Amino acid sequence: MASTTIGARIRKEAVRIIEDNTDGIRFSDLLRQIRETDSSFNRNYIVGILRDLHTRVDNVEKPSPGLYRIVSTDPERQSTAVQATSGIRENQFYTPFAAWLENDVEDVTKAIPLGGKLFKDKWGTPDVIGIREPRQGDIVKAPIEIVSAEIKTSTYDLIKAFGQVCAYCIFSHKSYLVVPLNAKPADKSRLDSLCQVFGIGFVLFDSKQPEDPKFEIWMRPKKQDPDLYYTNMYLRMIEPKLFP
């Protein structure tokens, strides 16, 4: 009986803490805060309670590994995502990211902003595209590589953005997904896992500061072999821009 009472107290305290963290809370932080509430709780017993908390408590969910969150019953909250800061346009980040690709990670020798519907098909146009060519001083000359990126300042429908990046892999050797740092932890965790599976680069940035976005790479892209038919088809459309 005592064990059941303690378990109920731990669950009650866990739910209270999760409710105070609207974007969710990680396992380690939840465990720490429960132990701070009552030091008499046994650590291993708390761990056991938390492992199946989302299956024992109806309004608690685990949207990604190690993340606990209250299931929202507010339709407006469920359908409304964090939007980009008013007055800041997505294309303001294209040139800074192109420069970051060239100078910070040196994945390209030249990058240019694109966006819009320049490629004129339903598969989309990268926001930034770059090319990596062998440099004059290179002893071993590497083959030319194409690098593409999709940038989102809004956290709405990030899974669609991921799908767009996947489409770029058909003509690019490397592709990046670039999303706001303030995206929901569950979304970032899931995108991070997807990018690992598909070999896509994952970058976070400050979507409120076009002058200093502070691009932070979470995962570097893996080099892949594109379909050169599509590579040549799309590059012909921007040849004067990328190969002046």
mmCIF file of C-alpha atoms in Angstrom:
data_model
loop_
_atom_site.group_PDB
_atom_site.id
_atom_site.type_symbol
_atom_site.label_atom_id
_atom_site.label_comp_id
_atom_site.label_asym_id
_atom_site.label_seq_id
_atom_site.Cartn_x
_atom_site.Cartn_y
_atom_site.Cartn_z
ATOM 1 C CA MET A 1 0.000 0.000 0.000
ATOM 2 C CA ALA A 2 2.828 2.384 0.924
ATOM 3 C CA SER A 3 4.540 1.651 -2.399
ATOM 4 C CA THR A 4 1.318 2.437 -4.291
ATOM 5 C CA THR A 5 0.917 5.706 -2.375
ATOM 6 C CA ILE A 6 4.474 6.766 -3.140
ATOM 7 C CA GLY A 7 4.013 5.883 -6.819
ATOM 8 C CA ALA A 8 0.853 7.994 -6.978
ATOM 9 C CA ARG A 9 2.662 10.928 -5.339
ATOM 10 C CA ILE A 10 5.512 10.684 -7.833
ATOM 11 C CA ARG A 11 3.113 10.574 -10.778
ATOM 12 C CA LYS A 12 1.168 13.545 -9.432
ATOM 13 C CA GLU A 13 4.353 15.565 -8.969
ATOM 14 C CA ALA A 14 5.631 14.563 -12.401
ATOM 15 C CA VAL A 15 2.411 15.715 -14.074
ATOM 16 C CA ARG A 16 2.558 19.028 -12.210
ATOM 17 C CA ILE A 17 6.110 19.650 -13.394
ATOM 18 C CA ILE A 18 5.294 18.663 -16.978
ATOM 19 C CA GLU A 19 2.297 21.022 -16.960
ATOM 20 C CA ASP A 20 4.636 23.866 -15.969
ATOM 21 C CA ASN A 21 6.771 23.176 -19.078
ATOM 22 C CA THR A 22 4.426 23.776 -21.996
ATOM 23 C CA ASP A 23 7.006 22.811 -24.640
ATOM 24 C CA GLY A 24 7.895 19.628 -22.777
ATOM 25 C CA ILE A 25 10.670 18.581 -20.388
ATOM 26 C CA ARG A 26 13.542 16.138 -20.777
ATOM 27 C CA PHE A 27 13.768 12.986 -18.658
ATOM 28 C CA SER A 28 16.877 14.086 -16.734
ATOM 29 C CA ASP A 29 15.363 17.480 -15.829
ATOM 30 C CA LEU A 30 12.085 15.881 -14.771
ATOM 31 C CA LEU A 31 13.911 13.349 -12.601
ATOM 32 C CA ARG A 32 16.003 16.079 -10.974
ATOM 33 C CA GLN A 33 13.012 18.281 -10.182
ATOM 34 C CA ILE A 34 11.053 15.405 -8.664
ATOM 35 C CA ARG A 35 13.972 14.535 -6.386
ATOM 36 C CA GLU A 36 14.287 18.200 -5.378
ATOM 37 C CA THR A 37 10.611 18.158 -4.392
ATOM 38 C CA ASP A 38 11.067 15.256 -1.975
ATOM 39 C CA SER A 39 14.538 13.862 -1.308
ATOM 40 C CA SER A 40 13.006 10.764 0.316
ATOM 41 C CA PHE A 41 11.945 9.456 -3.090
ATOM 42 C CA ASN A 42 14.242 6.661 -4.233
ATOM 43 C CA ARG A 43 15.944 7.541 -7.528
ATOM 44 C CA ASN A 44 15.539 4.114 -9.116
ATOM 45 C CA TYR A 45 11.892 4.003 -8.101
ATOM 46 C CA ILE A 46 11.281 7.398 -9.761
ATOM 47 C CA VAL A 47 12.996 6.140 -12.928
ATOM 48 C CA GLY A 48 10.689 3.126 -12.997
ATOM 49 C CA ILE A 49 7.626 5.344 -12.596
ATOM 50 C CA LEU A 50 8.705 7.735 -15.344
ATOM 51 C CA ARG A 51 9.416 5.013 -17.896
ATOM 52 C CA ASP A 52 5.754 4.173 -18.301
ATOM 53 C CA LEU A 53 4.250 7.485 -17.175
ATOM 54 C CA HIS A 54 2.864 8.234 -20.651
ATOM 55 C CA THR A 55 1.062 4.872 -20.689
ATOM 56 C CA ARG A 56 -0.384 5.259 -17.178
ATOM 57 C CA VAL A 57 -1.447 8.922 -17.364
ATOM 58 C CA ASP A 58 -3.841 9.817 -20.167
ATOM 59 C CA ASN A 59 -2.802 13.453 -20.639
ATOM 60 C CA VAL A 60 0.965 12.807 -20.784
ATOM 61 C CA GLU A 61 2.722 11.929 -24.038
ATOM 62 C CA LYS A 62 6.264 11.185 -25.221
ATOM 63 C CA PRO A 63 6.465 12.786 -28.691
ATOM 64 C CA SER A 64 10.139 11.819 -28.955
ATOM 65 C CA PRO A 65 12.615 9.754 -26.897
ATOM 66 C CA GLY A 66 13.213 11.241 -23.457
ATOM 67 C CA LEU A 67 10.732 14.124 -23.857
ATOM 68 C CA TYR A 68 7.554 14.385 -21.774
ATOM 69 C CA ARG A 69 4.711 16.742 -22.638
ATOM 70 C CA ILE A 70 1.077 17.341 -21.719
ATOM 71 C CA VAL A 71 -1.352 16.426 -24.495
ATOM 72 C CA SER A 72 -3.050 19.651 -25.550
ATOM 73 C CA THR A 73 -6.862 19.803 -25.591
ATOM 74 C CA ASP A 74 -6.896 23.335 -26.979
ATOM 75 C CA PRO A 75 -7.618 23.179 -30.753
ATOM 76 C CA GLU A 76 -6.075 26.594 -31.293
ATOM 77 C CA ARG A 77 -2.861 25.563 -29.582
ATOM 78 C CA GLN A 78 -2.738 22.302 -31.540
ATOM 79 C CA SER A 79 -3.108 24.048 -34.894
ATOM 80 C CA THR A 80 -1.027 27.158 -34.240
ATOM 81 C CA ALA A 81 2.740 26.971 -34.580
ATOM 82 C CA VAL A 82 5.334 29.478 -33.495
ATOM 83 C CA GLN A 83 5.549 32.013 -36.273
ATOM 84 C CA ALA A 84 8.486 34.055 -37.444
ATOM 85 C CA THR A 85 8.949 37.501 -35.943
ATOM 86 C CA SER A 86 6.734 40.074 -37.632
ATOM 87 C CA GLY A 87 8.508 42.102 -40.282
ATOM 88 C CA ILE A 88 11.327 39.602 -40.846
ATOM 89 C CA ARG A 89 11.269 37.851 -44.207
ATOM 90 C CA GLU A 90 12.668 34.405 -44.881
ATOM 91 C CA ASN A 91 14.743 35.587 -47.833
ATOM 92 C CA GLN A 92 16.716 37.859 -45.495
ATOM 93 C CA PHE A 93 18.544 34.734 -44.325
ATOM 94 C CA TYR A 94 19.462 33.379 -47.761
ATOM 95 C CA THR A 95 22.577 35.491 -48.310
ATOM 96 C CA PRO A 96 23.875 35.039 -44.719
ATOM 97 C CA PHE A 97 23.484 31.261 -45.033
ATOM 98 C CA ALA A 98 25.226 31.258 -48.411
ATOM 99 C CA ALA A 99 28.144 33.121 -46.793
ATOM 100 C CA TRP A 100 28.118 30.680 -43.860
ATOM 101 C CA LEU A 101 28.367 27.726 -46.249
ATOM 102 C CA GLU A 102 31.336 29.337 -47.976
ATOM 103 C CA ASN A 103 33.286 30.703 -45.031
ATOM 104 C CA ASP A 104 32.319 28.873 -41.837
ATOM 105 C CA VAL A 105 31.827 25.262 -42.850
ATOM 106 C CA GLU A 106 33.593 25.601 -46.240
ATOM 107 C CA ASP A 107 31.217 23.134 -47.865
ATOM 108 C CA VAL A 108 31.187 25.186 -51.076
ATOM 109 C CA THR A 109 33.478 27.461 -53.020
ATOM 110 C CA LYS A 110 30.493 29.556 -54.097
ATOM 111 C CA ALA A 111 26.872 29.781 -52.947
ATOM 112 C CA ILE A 112 23.985 31.943 -54.139
ATOM 113 C CA PRO A 113 20.456 32.653 -52.876
ATOM 114 C CA LEU A 114 17.617 31.311 -55.006
ATOM 115 C CA GLY A 115 14.168 30.681 -53.495
ATOM 116 C CA GLY A 116 10.897 31.411 -55.197
ATOM 117 C CA LYS A 117 9.866 29.178 -58.108
ATOM 118 C CA LEU A 118 12.943 29.471 -60.272
ATOM 119 C CA PHE A 119 12.967 25.742 -61.099
ATOM 120 C CA LYS A 120 9.304 25.973 -62.149
ATOM 121 C CA ASP A 121 8.130 22.576 -60.953
ATOM 122 C CA LYS A 122 6.285 21.086 -57.996
ATOM 123 C CA TRP A 123 9.473 19.671 -56.495
ATOM 124 C CA GLY A 124 10.526 23.124 -55.356
ATOM 125 C CA THR A 125 13.542 25.390 -55.624
ATOM 126 C CA PRO A 126 16.279 25.465 -52.951
ATOM 127 C CA ASP A 127 16.555 28.672 -50.965
ATOM 128 C CA VAL A 128 20.340 28.478 -51.336
ATOM 129 C CA ILE A 129 22.431 26.459 -53.772
ATOM 130 C CA GLY A 130 26.174 26.199 -53.929
ATOM 131 C CA ILE A 131 28.958 24.501 -55.793
ATOM 132 C CA ARG A 132 32.202 23.053 -54.536
ATOM 133 C CA GLU A 133 34.959 23.098 -57.142
ATOM 134 C CA PRO A 134 38.606 22.131 -56.760
ATOM 135 C CA ARG A 135 40.746 25.066 -55.722
ATOM 136 C CA GLN A 136 43.758 26.127 -57.725
ATOM 137 C CA GLY A 137 46.218 25.027 -55.040
ATOM 138 C CA ASP A 138 44.680 21.589 -54.455
ATOM 139 C CA ILE A 139 47.084 18.741 -55.183
ATOM 140 C CA VAL A 140 44.261 16.213 -55.450
ATOM 141 C CA LYS A 141 41.393 17.631 -57.474
ATOM 142 C CA ALA A 142 38.019 16.541 -56.086
ATOM 143 C CA PRO A 143 34.961 16.244 -58.348
ATOM 144 C CA ILE A 144 32.444 19.077 -58.469
ATOM 145 C CA GLU A 145 29.728 18.893 -55.790
ATOM 146 C CA ILE A 146 26.332 20.617 -55.584
ATOM 147 C CA VAL A 147 24.967 21.680 -52.180
ATOM 148 C CA SER A 148 21.354 22.773 -51.564
ATOM 149 C CA ALA A 149 19.519 24.184 -48.551
ATOM 150 C CA GLU A 150 15.958 24.804 -47.385
ATOM 151 C CA ILE A 151 15.532 27.574 -44.790
ATOM 152 C CA LYS A 152 12.433 28.065 -42.642
ATOM 153 C CA THR A 153 11.791 31.065 -40.364
ATOM 154 C CA SER A 154 8.422 29.681 -39.274
ATOM 155 C CA THR A 155 8.069 26.491 -37.276
ATOM 156 C CA TYR A 156 4.833 25.663 -39.047
ATOM 157 C CA ASP A 157 4.784 22.371 -40.984
ATOM 158 C CA LEU A 158 8.486 21.529 -40.631
ATOM 159 C CA ILE A 159 7.826 18.011 -41.890
ATOM 160 C CA LYS A 160 6.918 19.556 -45.251
ATOM 161 C CA ALA A 161 10.250 21.403 -45.225
ATOM 162 C CA PHE A 162 11.995 18.090 -44.582
ATOM 163 C CA GLY A 163 10.216 16.617 -47.601
ATOM 164 C CA GLN A 164 11.448 19.487 -49.748
ATOM 165 C CA VAL A 165 15.036 18.851 -48.686
ATOM 166 C CA CYS A 166 14.658 15.177 -49.545
ATOM 167 C CA ALA A 167 13.561 16.224 -53.044
ATOM 168 C CA TYR A 168 16.766 18.262 -53.459
ATOM 169 C CA CYS A 169 18.840 15.095 -52.954
ATOM 170 C CA ILE A 170 17.939 13.986 -56.474
ATOM 171 C CA PHE A 171 20.219 16.695 -57.938
ATOM 172 C CA SER A 172 22.493 17.596 -54.981
ATOM 173 C CA HIS A 173 25.478 15.847 -53.448
ATOM 174 C CA LYS A 174 24.668 17.411 -50.049
ATOM 175 C CA SER A 175 21.488 18.982 -48.658
ATOM 176 C CA TYR A 176 20.735 21.052 -45.560
ATOM 177 C CA LEU A 177 17.576 21.683 -43.543
ATOM 178 C CA VAL A 178 17.770 24.984 -41.639
ATOM 179 C CA VAL A 179 15.124 25.659 -38.952
ATOM 180 C CA PRO A 180 14.611 28.149 -36.103
ATOM 181 C CA LEU A 181 16.266 27.490 -32.779
ATOM 182 C CA ASN A 182 12.941 28.151 -31.048
ATOM 183 C CA ALA A 183 11.207 25.223 -32.767
ATOM 184 C CA LYS A 184 9.532 22.820 -30.358
ATOM 185 C CA PRO A 185 11.981 20.354 -28.740
ATOM 186 C CA ALA A 186 9.908 17.423 -29.996
ATOM 187 C CA ASP A 187 10.090 18.710 -33.580
ATOM 188 C CA LYS A 188 13.835 19.284 -33.374
ATOM 189 C CA SER A 189 14.400 15.838 -31.922
ATOM 190 C CA ARG A 190 12.365 14.142 -34.641
ATOM 191 C CA LEU A 191 13.981 16.167 -37.440
ATOM 192 C CA ASP A 192 17.411 15.374 -36.030
ATOM 193 C CA SER A 193 16.609 11.646 -36.191
ATOM 194 C CA LEU A 194 15.194 11.922 -39.722
ATOM 195 C CA CYS A 195 18.228 13.854 -40.928
ATOM 196 C CA GLN A 196 20.504 11.147 -39.536
ATOM 197 C CA VAL A 197 18.547 8.451 -41.358
ATOM 198 C CA PHE A 198 18.575 10.291 -44.698
ATOM 199 C CA GLY A 199 22.029 11.885 -44.440
ATOM 200 C CA ILE A 200 20.734 15.464 -44.517
ATOM 201 C CA GLY A 201 22.529 18.311 -42.769
ATOM 202 C CA PHE A 202 20.616 19.843 -39.860
ATOM 203 C CA VAL A 203 21.198 23.470 -38.846
ATOM 204 C CA LEU A 204 19.514 25.676 -36.228
ATOM 205 C CA PHE A 205 19.554 29.476 -36.232
ATOM 206 C CA ASP A 206 18.161 32.611 -34.583
ATOM 207 C CA SER A 207 15.210 33.518 -36.808
ATOM 208 C CA LYS A 208 14.875 36.920 -35.120
ATOM 209 C CA GLN A 209 18.303 38.216 -36.143
ATOM 210 C CA PRO A 210 18.940 38.438 -39.912
ATOM 211 C CA GLU A 211 22.142 40.401 -39.219
ATOM 212 C CA ASP A 212 23.552 37.668 -36.961
ATOM 213 C CA PRO A 213 21.584 34.397 -37.302
ATOM 214 C CA LYS A 214 24.181 32.358 -35.408
ATOM 215 C CA PHE A 215 23.852 29.273 -37.601
ATOM 216 C CA GLU A 216 24.654 26.187 -35.540
ATOM 217 C CA ILE A 217 25.230 22.851 -37.201
ATOM 218 C CA TRP A 218 23.707 19.868 -35.398
ATOM 219 C CA MET A 219 24.539 17.344 -38.057
ATOM 220 C CA ARG A 220 26.701 17.515 -41.140
ATOM 221 C CA PRO A 221 25.248 16.157 -44.379
ATOM 222 C CA LYS A 222 26.510 12.960 -45.919
ATOM 223 C CA LYS A 223 27.738 13.099 -49.482
ATOM 224 C CA GLN A 224 25.415 11.245 -51.825
ATOM 225 C CA ASP A 225 25.380 10.476 -55.519
ATOM 226 C CA PRO A 226 22.612 12.468 -57.229
ATOM 227 C CA ASP A 227 20.984 11.620 -60.528
ATOM 228 C CA LEU A 228 23.162 13.625 -62.919
ATOM 229 C CA TYR A 229 20.318 13.923 -65.395
ATOM 230 C CA TYR A 230 18.439 16.111 -62.901
ATOM 231 C CA THR A 231 21.614 17.826 -61.729
ATOM 232 C CA ASN A 232 22.338 19.034 -65.231
ATOM 233 C CA MET A 233 18.680 19.847 -65.932
ATOM 234 C CA TYR A 234 18.399 22.198 -62.955
ATOM 235 C CA LEU A 235 21.867 23.707 -63.212
ATOM 236 C CA ARG A 236 21.201 24.774 -66.797
ATOM 237 C CA MET A 237 18.493 27.054 -65.416
ATOM 238 C CA ILE A 238 20.941 28.908 -63.172
ATOM 239 C CA GLU A 239 24.200 28.432 -65.081
ATOM 240 C CA PRO A 240 24.865 32.168 -65.541
ATOM 241 C CA LYS A 241 24.404 32.757 -61.785
ATOM 242 C CA LEU A 242 26.450 29.851 -60.509
ATOM 243 C CA PHE A 243 29.024 29.735 -63.312
ATOM 244 C CA PRO A 244 29.589 33.378 -64.338
#
